[in-house]
PDB file of N, CA, C and O in Angstrom:
ATOM      1  N   VAL A   7       8.151  29.746  88.569  1.00 62.00           N
ATOM      2  CA  VAL A   7       7.909  29.835  90.024  1.00 62.00           C
ATOM      3  C   VAL A   7       6.895  28.711  90.034  1.00 62.00           C
ATOM      4  O   VAL A   7       5.634  28.557  89.621  1.00 62.00           O
ATOM      5  N   ARG A   8       7.288  27.958  91.168  1.00 63.00           N
ATOM      6  CA  ARG A   8       6.130  26.789  91.721  1.00 63.00           C
ATOM      7  C   ARG A   8       5.370  27.775  92.717  1.00 63.00           C
ATOM      8  O   ARG A   8       5.933  28.296  93.622  1.00 63.00           O
ATOM      9  N   THR A   9       4.224  27.552  92.718  1.00 65.00           N
ATOM     10  CA  THR A   9       3.238  28.128  93.668  1.00 65.00           C
ATOM     11  C   THR A   9       2.153  27.362  94.271  1.00 65.00           C
ATOM     12  O   THR A   9       1.246  27.468  93.748  1.00 65.00           O
ATOM     13  N   PRO A  10       2.356  26.313  94.936  1.00 63.00           N
ATOM     14  CA  PRO A  10       1.372  25.591  95.662  1.00 63.00           C
ATOM     15  C   PRO A  10       0.685  26.607  96.606  1.00 63.00           C
ATOM     16  O   PRO A  10       1.025  27.837  96.746  1.00 63.00           O
ATOM     17  N   PHE A  11      -0.240  26.119  97.762  1.00 64.00           N
ATOM     18  CA  PHE A  11      -0.795  26.943  98.636  1.00 64.00           C
ATOM     19  C   PHE A  11      -0.868  26.353  99.810  1.00 64.00           C
ATOM     20  O   PHE A  11      -0.131  25.274 100.078  1.00 64.00           O
ATOM     21  N   TYR A  12      -1.106  27.086 100.928  1.00 69.00           N
ATOM     22  CA  TYR A  12      -0.893  26.489 102.343  1.00 69.00           C
ATOM     23  C   TYR A  12      -2.293  27.074 103.027  1.00 69.00           C
ATOM     24  O   TYR A  12      -2.761  28.379 102.478  1.00 69.00           O
ATOM     25  N   VAL A  13      -2.902  26.447 103.924  1.00 64.00           N
ATOM     26  CA  VAL A  13      -3.946  27.065 104.588  1.00 64.00           C
ATOM     27  C   VAL A  13      -3.638  27.167 106.128  1.00 64.00           C
ATOM     28  O   VAL A  13      -2.549  26.770 106.710  1.00 64.00           O
ATOM     29  N   PRO A  14      -4.389  27.754 106.886  1.00 61.00           N
ATOM     30  CA  PRO A  14      -4.266  28.011 108.370  1.00 61.00           C
ATOM     31  C   PRO A  14      -4.405  26.631 109.148  1.00 61.00           C
ATOM     32  O   PRO A  14      -5.111  26.174 108.899  1.00 61.00           O
ATOM     33  N   TYR A  15      -3.687  26.803 110.122  1.00 61.00           N
ATOM     34  CA  TYR A  15      -3.773  25.805 111.453  1.00 61.00           C
ATOM     35  C   TYR A  15      -4.993  26.438 112.191  1.00 61.00           C
ATOM     36  O   TYR A  15      -5.587  27.479 111.984  1.00 61.00           O
ATOM     37  N   ASN A  16      -5.690  25.363 112.767  1.00 58.00           N
ATOM     38  CA  ASN A  16      -6.796  25.700 113.722  1.00 58.00           C
ATOM     39  C   ASN A  16      -6.174  25.568 115.324  1.00 58.00           C
ATOM     40  O   ASN A  16      -6.082  24.858 115.569  1.00 58.00           O
ATOM     41  N   PRO A  17      -6.290  26.862 115.776  1.00 60.00           N
ATOM     42  CA  PRO A  17      -6.265  28.072 115.415  1.00 60.00           C
ATOM     43  C   PRO A  17      -5.153  28.418 114.616  1.00 60.00           C
ATOM     44  O   PRO A  17      -4.157  27.911 114.592  1.00 60.00           O
ATOM     45  N   PRO A  18      -5.520  29.512 113.638  1.00 65.00           N
ATOM     46  CA  PRO A  18      -4.394  30.171 112.848  1.00 65.00           C
ATOM     47  C   PRO A  18      -3.225  30.684 113.624  1.00 65.00           C
ATOM     48  O   PRO A  18      -3.312  31.227 114.511  1.00 65.00           O
ATOM     49  N   ASN A  19      -2.088  30.473 112.777  1.00 80.00           N
ATOM     50  CA  ASN A  19      -0.803  31.110 113.570  1.00 80.00           C
ATOM     51  C   ASN A  19      -0.411  32.286 112.769  1.00 80.00           C
ATOM     52  O   ASN A  19      -0.914  32.341 111.598  1.00 80.00           O
ATOM     53  N   ARG A  20       0.334  33.100 113.552  1.00 86.00           N
ATOM     54  CA  ARG A  20       0.981  34.120 112.615  1.00 86.00           C
ATOM     55  C   ARG A  20       1.909  33.745 111.874  1.00 86.00           C
ATOM     56  O   ARG A  20       2.618  32.652 111.910  1.00 86.00           O
ATOM     57  N   THR A  21       2.329  34.643 110.721  1.00 89.00           N
ATOM     58  CA  THR A  21       3.354  34.401 109.819  1.00 89.00           C
ATOM     59  C   THR A  21       4.664  34.227 110.354  1.00 89.00           C
ATOM     60  O   THR A  21       4.805  34.973 111.568  1.00 89.00           O
ATOM     61  N   ALA A  22       5.759  33.957 109.725  1.00 91.00           N
ATOM     62  CA  ALA A  22       7.254  34.238 110.254  1.00 91.00           C
ATOM     63  C   ALA A  22       7.562  35.731 110.471  1.00 91.00           C
ATOM     64  O   ALA A  22       8.411  36.226 111.508  1.00 91.00           O
ATOM     65  N   SER A  23       6.743  36.689 109.818  1.00 94.00           N
ATOM     66  CA  SER A  23       6.942  38.152 109.956  1.00 94.00           C
ATOM     67  C   SER A  23       6.347  38.624 111.260  1.00 94.00           C
ATOM     68  O   SER A  23       6.169  39.776 111.407  1.00 94.00           O
ATOM     69  N   GLY A  24       5.269  38.131 111.891  1.00 92.00           N
ATOM     70  CA  GLY A  24       4.604  38.380 112.797  1.00 92.00           C
ATOM     71  C   GLY A  24       2.954  38.876 112.485  1.00 92.00           C
ATOM     72  O   GLY A  24       2.148  39.140 113.513  1.00 92.00           O
ATOM     73  N   ILE A  25       2.560  38.928 111.177  1.00 91.00           N
ATOM     74  CA  ILE A  25       1.040  39.125 110.723  1.00 91.00           C
ATOM     75  C   ILE A  25       0.387  38.141 110.591  1.00 91.00           C
ATOM     76  O   ILE A  25       0.819  36.880 110.657  1.00 91.00           O
ATOM     77  N   TRP A  26      -1.013  38.170 110.858  1.00 87.00           N
ATOM     78  CA  TRP A  26      -1.951  37.087 110.573  1.00 87.00           C
ATOM     79  C   TRP A  26      -2.173  36.802 109.162  1.00 87.00           C
ATOM     80  O   TRP A  26      -2.029  37.735 108.312  1.00 87.00           O
ATOM     81  N   PRO A  27      -2.066  35.570 108.521  1.00 85.00           N
ATOM     82  CA  PRO A  27      -2.081  35.260 107.355  1.00 85.00           C
ATOM     83  C   PRO A  27      -3.505  35.508 106.791  1.00 85.00           C
ATOM     84  O   PRO A  27      -4.502  35.549 107.585  1.00 85.00           O
ATOM     85  N   HIS A  28      -3.498  35.902 105.483  1.00 84.00           N
ATOM     86  CA  HIS A  28      -4.774  36.286 104.776  1.00 84.00           C
ATOM     87  C   HIS A  28      -4.466  36.246 103.342  1.00 84.00           C
ATOM     88  O   HIS A  28      -3.248  36.123 102.885  1.00 84.00           O
ATOM     89  N   TRP A  29      -5.477  36.114 102.272  1.00 84.00           N
ATOM     90  CA  TRP A  29      -5.412  36.131 100.927  1.00 84.00           C
ATOM     91  C   TRP A  29      -4.420  37.382 100.525  1.00 84.00           C
ATOM     92  O   TRP A  29      -4.629  38.158 101.070  1.00 84.00           O
ATOM     93  N   GLY A  30      -3.302  37.106  99.775  1.00 89.00           N
ATOM     94  CA  GLY A  30      -2.421  38.277  99.398  1.00 89.00           C
ATOM     95  C   GLY A  30      -1.176  37.919  99.981  1.00 89.00           C
ATOM     96  O   GLY A  30      -0.122  38.766  99.846  1.00 89.00           O
ATOM     97  N   ILE A  31      -0.752  36.889 100.853  1.00 90.00           N
ATOM     98  CA  ILE A  31       0.372  36.647 101.398  1.00 90.00           C
ATOM     99  C   ILE A  31       1.051  35.599 100.886  1.00 90.00           C
ATOM    100  O   ILE A  31       0.438  34.495 100.526  1.00 90.00           O
ATOM    101  N   VAL A  32       2.298  35.689 100.852  1.00 89.00           N
ATOM    102  CA  VAL A  32       3.182  34.144 100.314  1.00 89.00           C
ATOM    103  C   VAL A  32       4.150  34.185 101.181  1.00 89.00           C
ATOM    104  O   VAL A  32       4.897  34.899 101.709  1.00 89.00           O
ATOM    105  N   ALA A  33       4.545  32.828 101.108  1.00 89.00           N
ATOM    106  CA  ALA A  33       5.852  32.594 101.858  1.00 89.00           C
ATOM    107  C   ALA A  33       6.791  32.368 100.703  1.00 89.00           C
ATOM    108  O   ALA A  33       6.689  31.738  99.652  1.00 89.00           O
ATOM    109  N   ALA A  34       8.096  33.102 101.124  1.00 91.00           N
ATOM    110  CA  ALA A  34       9.199  32.955 100.038  1.00 91.00           C
ATOM    111  C   ALA A  34      10.570  32.665 100.664  1.00 91.00           C
ATOM    112  O   ALA A  34      10.595  32.539 101.847  1.00 91.00           O
ATOM    113  N   PRO A  35      11.534  32.175  99.838  1.00 90.00           N
ATOM    114  CA  PRO A  35      12.716  31.955 100.429  1.00 90.00           C
ATOM    115  C   PRO A  35      13.417  33.048 101.040  1.00 90.00           C
ATOM    116  O   PRO A  35      13.123  34.225 100.652  1.00 90.00           O
ATOM    117  N   PRO A  36      14.535  33.063 102.018  1.00 91.00           N
ATOM    118  CA  PRO A  36      15.102  34.181 102.455  1.00 91.00           C
ATOM    119  C   PRO A  36      15.780  35.199 101.461  1.00 91.00           C
ATOM    120  O   PRO A  36      15.947  36.365 101.727  1.00 91.00           O
ATOM    121  N   SER A  37      15.988  34.651 100.428  1.00 89.00           N
ATOM    122  CA  SER A  37      16.600  35.712  99.267  1.00 89.00           C
ATOM    123  C   SER A  37      15.706  36.763  98.696  1.00 89.00           C
ATOM    124  O   SER A  37      15.970  37.982  98.216  1.00 89.00           O
ATOM    125  N   ILE A  38      14.279  36.577  99.166  1.00 91.00           N
ATOM    126  CA  ILE A  38      13.248  37.533  98.968  1.00 91.00           C
ATOM    127  C   ILE A  38      12.727  38.241 100.364  1.00 91.00           C
ATOM    128  O   ILE A  38      12.314  37.410 101.354  1.00 91.00           O
ATOM    129  N   PRO A  39      13.146  39.485 100.846  1.00 94.00           N
ATOM    130  CA  PRO A  39      12.810  39.900 102.019  1.00 94.00           C
ATOM    131  C   PRO A  39      11.485  40.224 102.324  1.00 94.00           C
ATOM    132  O   PRO A  39      10.410  40.227 101.407  1.00 94.00           O
ATOM    133  N   PHE A  40      11.086  39.986 103.733  1.00 96.00           N
ATOM    134  CA  PHE A  40       9.829  40.430 104.083  1.00 96.00           C
ATOM    135  C   PHE A  40       9.622  41.814 103.658  1.00 96.00           C
ATOM    136  O   PHE A  40      10.260  42.550 103.577  1.00 96.00           O
ATOM    137  N   GLY A  41       8.153  41.988 103.368  1.00 95.00           N
ATOM    138  CA  GLY A  41       7.815  43.445 102.765  1.00 95.00           C
ATOM    139  C   GLY A  41       7.850  43.636 101.434  1.00 95.00           C
ATOM    140  O   GLY A  41       7.257  44.522 100.920  1.00 95.00           O
ATOM    141  N   ALA A  42       8.633  42.639 100.703  1.00 95.00           N
ATOM    142  CA  ALA A  42       8.709  42.682  99.134  1.00 95.00           C
ATOM    143  C   ALA A  42       7.253  42.289  98.632  1.00 95.00           C
ATOM    144  O   ALA A  42       6.511  41.604  99.211  1.00 95.00           O
ATOM    145  N   ARG A  43       7.116  42.951  97.523  1.00 94.00           N
ATOM    146  CA  ARG A  43       5.824  42.628  96.821  1.00 94.00           C
ATOM    147  C   ARG A  43       6.419  41.712  95.641  1.00 94.00           C
ATOM    148  O   ARG A  43       7.242  42.139  94.860  1.00 94.00           O
ATOM    149  N   VAL A  44       5.336  40.595  95.339  1.00 90.00           N
ATOM    150  CA  VAL A  44       5.564  39.601  94.277  1.00 90.00           C
ATOM    151  C   VAL A  44       4.586  39.610  93.442  1.00 90.00           C
ATOM    152  O   VAL A  44       3.339  39.451  94.097  1.00 90.00           O
ATOM    153  N   HIS A  45       4.784  39.961  92.024  1.00 87.00           N
ATOM    154  CA  HIS A  45       3.788  39.868  90.987  1.00 87.00           C
ATOM    155  C   HIS A  45       3.704  38.544  90.540  1.00 87.00           C
ATOM    156  O   HIS A  45       4.629  38.221  89.851  1.00 87.00           O
ATOM    157  N   ILE A  46       2.420  38.054  90.368  1.00 83.00           N
ATOM    158  CA  ILE A  46       2.489  36.844  89.747  1.00 83.00           C
ATOM    159  C   ILE A  46       1.460  36.945  88.733  1.00 83.00           C
ATOM    160  O   ILE A  46       0.067  37.224  89.078  1.00 83.00           O
ATOM    161  N   PRO A  47       1.825  37.002  87.263  1.00 81.00           N
ATOM    162  CA  PRO A  47       0.624  37.165  86.391  1.00 81.00           C
ATOM    163  C   PRO A  47      -0.432  36.265  86.288  1.00 81.00           C
ATOM    164  O   PRO A  47      -0.489  34.893  86.909  1.00 81.00           O
ATOM    165  N   GLY A  48      -1.715  36.899  86.413  1.00 77.00           N
ATOM    166  CA  GLY A  48      -2.882  36.016  86.501  1.00 77.00           C
ATOM    167  C   GLY A  48      -3.590  36.067  87.771  1.00 77.00           C
ATOM    168  O   GLY A  48      -4.718  35.621  88.158  1.00 77.00           O
ATOM    169  N   LEU A  49      -2.782  36.153  88.918  1.00 80.00           N
ATOM    170  CA  LEU A  49      -3.208  36.087  90.193  1.00 80.00           C
ATOM    171  C   LEU A  49      -3.057  37.667  91.031  1.00 80.00           C
ATOM    172  O   LEU A  49      -4.028  37.845  91.983  1.00 80.00           O
ATOM    173  N   GLY A  50      -2.070  38.309  90.541  1.00 86.00           N
ATOM    174  CA  GLY A  50      -1.881  39.657  91.177  1.00 86.00           C
ATOM    175  C   GLY A  50      -0.861  39.706  91.933  1.00 86.00           C
ATOM    176  O   GLY A  50       0.122  39.152  91.857  1.00 86.00           O
ATOM    177  N   THR A  51      -0.892  40.640  92.900  1.00 91.00           N
ATOM    178  CA  THR A  51       0.316  41.128  93.788  1.00 91.00           C
ATOM    179  C   THR A  51       0.416  40.637  95.103  1.00 91.00           C
ATOM    180  O   THR A  51      -0.834  40.796  95.850  1.00 91.00           O
ATOM    181  N   PHE A  52       1.338  39.987  95.710  1.00 91.00           N
ATOM    182  CA  PHE A  52       1.172  39.393  97.090  1.00 91.00           C
ATOM    183  C   PHE A  52       2.283  39.990  97.825  1.00 91.00           C
ATOM    184  O   PHE A  52       3.419  40.548  97.359  1.00 91.00           O
ATOM    185  N   LEU A  53       2.329  40.043  99.032  1.00 95.00           N
ATOM    186  CA  LEU A  53       3.187  40.453 100.050  1.00 95.00           C
ATOM    187  C   LEU A  53       3.848  39.429 100.722  1.00 95.00           C
ATOM    188  O   LEU A  53       3.330  38.378 101.263  1.00 95.00           O
ATOM    189  N   VAL A  54       5.320  39.332 100.623  1.00 94.00           N
ATOM    190  CA  VAL A  54       5.994  38.198 101.320  1.00 94.00           C
ATOM    191  C   VAL A  54       6.265  38.539 102.785  1.00 94.00           C
ATOM    192  O   VAL A  54       6.645  39.676 103.276  1.00 94.00           O
ATOM    193  N   ALA A  55       5.521  37.555 103.653  1.00 94.00           N
ATOM    194  CA  ALA A  55       5.472  37.864 104.879  1.00 94.00           C
ATOM    195  C   ALA A  55       5.625  36.476 105.608  1.00 94.00           C
ATOM    196  O   ALA A  55       5.539  36.487 106.952  1.00 94.00           O
ATOM    197  N   ASP A  56       5.867  35.435 104.822  1.00 91.00           N
ATOM    198  CA  ASP A  56       6.327  34.192 105.756  1.00 91.00           C
ATOM    199  C   ASP A  56       7.434  33.412 104.818  1.00 91.00           C
ATOM    200  O   ASP A  56       7.980  33.465 104.168  1.00 91.00           O
ATOM    201  N   ARG A  57       7.874  32.422 105.804  1.00 90.00           N
ATOM    202  CA  ARG A  57       8.908  31.415 105.153  1.00 90.00           C
ATOM    203  C   ARG A  57       8.479  30.021 105.534  1.00 90.00           C
ATOM    204  O   ARG A  57       7.434  29.865 106.272  1.00 90.00           O
ATOM    205  N   GLY A  58       9.195  29.226 105.164  1.00 80.00           N
ATOM    206  CA  GLY A  58       8.576  27.664 105.512  1.00 80.00           C
ATOM    207  C   GLY A  58       9.994  26.889 105.116  1.00 80.00           C
ATOM    208  O   GLY A  58      10.750  27.070 104.289  1.00 80.00           O
ATOM    209  N   GLY A  59       9.967  25.559 105.701  1.00 77.00           N
ATOM    210  CA  GLY A  59      10.918  24.483 105.525  1.00 77.00           C
ATOM    211  C   GLY A  59      11.147  24.289 104.026  1.00 77.00           C
ATOM    212  O   GLY A  59      12.153  23.644 103.578  1.00 77.00           O
ATOM    213  N   ALA A  60       9.929  24.258 103.363  1.00 75.00           N
ATOM    214  CA  ALA A  60      10.233  23.925 101.897  1.00 75.00           C
ATOM    215  C   ALA A  60      10.215  24.693 100.948  1.00 75.00           C
ATOM    216  O   ALA A  60      10.000  24.621  99.570  1.00 75.00           O
ATOM    217  N   ILE A  61      10.224  26.066 101.492  1.00 81.00           N
ATOM    218  CA  ILE A  61      10.643  27.095 100.672  1.00 81.00           C
ATOM    219  C   ILE A  61      11.939  27.362 100.106  1.00 81.00           C
ATOM    220  O   ILE A  61      12.777  27.961 100.954  1.00 81.00           O
ATOM    221  N   TRP A  62      12.288  27.230  98.776  1.00 78.00           N
ATOM    222  CA  TRP A  62      13.763  27.391  98.523  1.00 78.00           C
ATOM    223  C   TRP A  62      13.531  27.615  96.937  1.00 78.00           C
ATOM    224  O   TRP A  62      12.726  27.448  96.326  1.00 78.00           O
ATOM    225  N   GLY A  63      14.932  28.294  96.467  1.00 80.00           N
ATOM    226  CA  GLY A  63      14.895  28.276  94.961  1.00 80.00           C
ATOM    227  C   GLY A  63      13.786  29.358  94.382  1.00 80.00           C
ATOM    228  O   GLY A  63      13.613  30.402  95.122  1.00 80.00           O
ATOM    229  N   ASN A  64      13.161  29.051  93.494  1.00 78.00           N
ATOM    230  CA  ASN A  64      12.078  29.878  92.851  1.00 78.00           C
ATOM    231  C   ASN A  64      10.617  29.395  93.358  1.00 78.00           C
ATOM    232  O   ASN A  64       9.684  29.096  92.623  1.00 78.00           O
ATOM    233  N   HIS A  65      10.680  28.922  94.539  1.00 81.00           N
ATOM    234  CA  HIS A  65       9.298  28.308  95.022  1.00 81.00           C
ATOM    235  C   HIS A  65       8.606  29.181  96.141  1.00 81.00           C
ATOM    236  O   HIS A  65       9.352  29.812  96.661  1.00 81.00           O
ATOM    237  N   LEU A  66       7.329  29.522  95.896  1.00 84.00           N
ATOM    238  CA  LEU A  66       6.531  30.524  96.883  1.00 84.00           C
ATOM    239  C   LEU A  66       5.273  29.601  97.105  1.00 84.00           C
ATOM    240  O   LEU A  66       4.727  28.677  96.442  1.00 84.00           O
ATOM    241  N   ASP A  67       4.953  29.985  98.518  1.00 84.00           N
ATOM    242  CA  ASP A  67       3.740  29.116  98.811  1.00 84.00           C
ATOM    243  C   ASP A  67       2.520  30.382  98.888  1.00 84.00           C
ATOM    244  O   ASP A  67       3.057  31.551  99.464  1.00 84.00           O
ATOM    245  N   ILE A  68       1.469  30.197  98.425  1.00 82.00           N
ATOM    246  CA  ILE A  68       0.418  31.229  98.483  1.00 82.00           C
ATOM    247  C   ILE A  68      -0.589  30.916  99.468  1.00 82.00           C
ATOM    248  O   ILE A  68      -0.979  29.676  99.588  1.00 82.00           O
ATOM    249  N   PHE A  69      -0.810  31.675 100.322  1.00 82.00           N
ATOM    250  CA  PHE A  69      -1.906  31.609 101.454  1.00 82.00           C
ATOM    251  C   PHE A  69      -3.092  31.585 101.131  1.00 82.00           C
ATOM    252  O   PHE A  69      -3.569  32.679 100.244  1.00 82.00           O
ATOM    253  N   LEU A  70      -3.968  30.604 101.360  1.00 73.00           N
ATOM    254  CA  LEU A  70      -5.356  30.510 101.043  1.00 73.00           C
ATOM    255  C   LEU A  70      -6.200  30.414 102.278  1.00 73.00           C
ATOM    256  O   LEU A  70      -5.917  29.494 103.145  1.00 73.00           O
ATOM    257  N   ASP A  71      -7.296  31.135 102.266  1.00 68.00           N
ATOM    258  CA  ASP A  71      -7.987  30.870 103.498  1.00 68.00           C
ATOM    259  C   ASP A  71      -8.694  29.550 103.807  1.00 68.00           C
ATOM    260  O   ASP A  71      -8.854  28.987 104.751  1.00 68.00           O
ATOM    261  N   TYR A  72      -8.895  29.095 102.729  1.00 61.00           N
ATOM    262  CA  TYR A  72      -9.789  27.546 102.445  1.00 61.00           C
ATOM    263  C   TYR A  72      -9.005  26.888 101.282  1.00 61.00           C
ATOM    264  O   TYR A  72      -9.027  27.605 100.392  1.00 61.00           O
ATOM    265  N   PRO A  73      -8.961  25.665 101.235  1.00 57.00           N
ATOM    266  CA  PRO A  73      -8.526  25.084 100.113  1.00 57.00           C
ATOM    267  C   PRO A  73      -9.572  25.203  99.012  1.00 57.00           C
ATOM    268  O   PRO A  73     -10.671  25.183  99.166  1.00 57.00           O
ATOM    269  N   GLY A  74      -9.068  25.363  97.715  1.00 57.00           N
ATOM    270  CA  GLY A  74     -10.074  25.675  96.693  1.00 57.00           C
ATOM    271  C   GLY A  74     -10.741  26.804  96.453  1.00 57.00           C
ATOM    272  O   GLY A  74     -11.639  27.143  95.872  1.00 57.00           O
ATOM    273  N   GLU A  75     -10.443  28.065  97.586  1.00 51.00           N
ATOM    274  CA  GLU A  75     -11.046  29.138  97.308  1.00 51.00           C
ATOM    275  C   GLU A  75     -10.824  29.960  96.081  1.00 51.00           C
ATOM    276  O   GLU A  75     -11.513  30.482  95.533  1.00 51.00           O
ATOM    277  N   HIS A  76      -9.309  29.889  95.762  1.00 53.00           N
ATOM    278  CA  HIS A  76      -8.894  30.380  94.620  1.00 53.00           C
ATOM    279  C   HIS A  76      -8.281  29.460  93.934  1.00 53.00           C
ATOM    280  O   HIS A  76      -7.752  28.202  94.197  1.00 53.00           O
ATOM    281  N   HIS A  77      -8.343  29.393  92.457  1.00 53.00           N
ATOM    282  CA  HIS A  77      -7.677  28.584  91.574  1.00 53.00           C
ATOM    283  C   HIS A  77      -6.034  29.085  91.569  1.00 53.00           C
ATOM    284  O   HIS A  77      -5.826  30.031  91.118  1.00 53.00           O
ATOM    285  N   VAL A  78      -5.345  28.144  91.844  1.00 54.00           N
ATOM    286  CA  VAL A  78      -3.874  28.525  92.011  1.00 54.00           C
ATOM    287  C   VAL A  78      -3.095  27.107  91.106  1.00 54.00           C
ATOM    288  O   VAL A  78      -3.138  25.928  91.306  1.00 54.00           O
ATOM    289  N   ALA A  79      -2.687  27.498  90.072  1.00 50.00           N
ATOM    290  CA  ALA A  79      -1.859  26.647  89.268  1.00 50.00           C
ATOM    291  C   ALA A  79      -0.527  26.270  89.895  1.00 50.00           C
ATOM    292  O   ALA A  79      -0.207  27.036  90.731  1.00 50.00           O
ATOM    293  N   ASP A  80      -0.007  25.399  89.246  1.00 52.00           N
ATOM    294  CA  ASP A  80       1.437  24.969  89.918  1.00 52.00           C
ATOM    295  C   ASP A  80       2.571  25.658  89.348  1.00 52.00           C
ATOM    296  O   ASP A  80       3.447  26.066  90.262  1.00 52.00           O
ATOM    297  N   PHE A  81       2.560  26.179  88.202  1.00 55.00           N
ATOM    298  CA  PHE A  81       3.747  26.845  87.539  1.00 55.00           C
ATOM    299  C   PHE A  81       3.276  28.319  86.960  1.00 55.00           C
ATOM    300  O   PHE A  81       2.280  28.366  86.247  1.00 55.00           O
ATOM    301  N   TYR A  82       4.087  29.174  87.220  1.00 62.00           N
ATOM    302  CA  TYR A  82       3.921  30.673  86.633  1.00 62.00           C
ATOM    303  C   TYR A  82       5.072  30.889  86.107  1.00 62.00           C
ATOM    304  O   TYR A  82       6.072  30.834  86.482  1.00 62.00           O
ATOM    305  N   ARG A  83       5.184  31.688  84.691  1.00 63.00           N
ATOM    306  CA  ARG A  83       6.261  32.508  84.244  1.00 63.00           C
ATOM    307  C   ARG A  83       5.909  34.001  84.449  1.00 63.00           C
ATOM    308  O   ARG A  83       5.023  34.494  84.528  1.00 63.00           O
ATOM    309  N   GLY A  84       7.147  34.736  84.474  1.00 63.00           N
ATOM    310  CA  GLY A  84       7.238  36.092  84.372  1.00 63.00           C
ATOM    311  C   GLY A  84       6.865  36.766  85.795  1.00 63.00           C
ATOM    312  O   GLY A  84       6.486  37.795  85.924  1.00 63.00           O
ATOM    313  N   VAL A  85       7.210  35.863  86.835  1.00 70.00           N
ATOM    314  CA  VAL A  85       7.052  36.372  88.131  1.00 70.00           C
ATOM    315  C   VAL A  85       8.477  37.190  88.642  1.00 70.00           C
ATOM    316  O   VAL A  85       9.404  36.828  88.465  1.00 70.00           O
ATOM    317  N   PHE A  86       7.809  38.380  89.389  1.00 66.00           N
ATOM    318  CA  PHE A  86       8.896  39.273  89.834  1.00 66.00           C
ATOM    319  C   PHE A  86       8.854  39.871  91.052  1.00 66.00           C
ATOM    320  O   PHE A  86       7.572  39.933  91.308  1.00 66.00           O
ATOM    321  N   TRP A  87       9.617  40.264  91.781  1.00 70.00           N
ATOM    322  CA  TRP A  87       9.406  40.954  93.167  1.00 70.00           C
ATOM    323  C   TRP A  87      10.093  42.438  93.090  1.00 70.00           C
ATOM    324  O   TRP A  87      11.138  42.533  92.426  1.00 70.00           O
ATOM    325  N   GLU A  88       9.663  43.165  93.934  1.00 69.00           N
ATOM    326  CA  GLU A  88      10.031  44.377  94.265  1.00 69.00           C
ATOM    327  C   GLU A  88      10.305  44.829  95.682  1.00 69.00           C
ATOM    328  O   GLU A  88       9.418  44.168  96.336  1.00 69.00           O
ATOM    329  N   LYS A  89      11.143  45.523  96.100  1.00 61.00           N
ATOM    330  CA  LYS A  89      11.306  45.910  97.434  1.00 61.00           C
ATOM    331  C   LYS A  89      10.134  46.805  97.853  1.00 61.00           C
ATOM    332  O   LYS A  89       9.659  47.610  97.152  1.00 61.00           O
TER     333      LYS A  89
END
């Protein structure tokens, strides 16, 4: 799974699901429904609450409050999601 990060705009916008973004939120492809939990080994469990134009295949974007706040590598194995 490719997991780059994204940061809020100024002022921050709500996610596609309508909630305010915060650490623990990911943007995922439409094949993973809003509200699903995504487990990323070494990083934790994230809530699918956003979409994006570059989100497709096995690509997730992890929300960061500020760039560099958390170390996020580019690729992870063993990622799975649950409803």
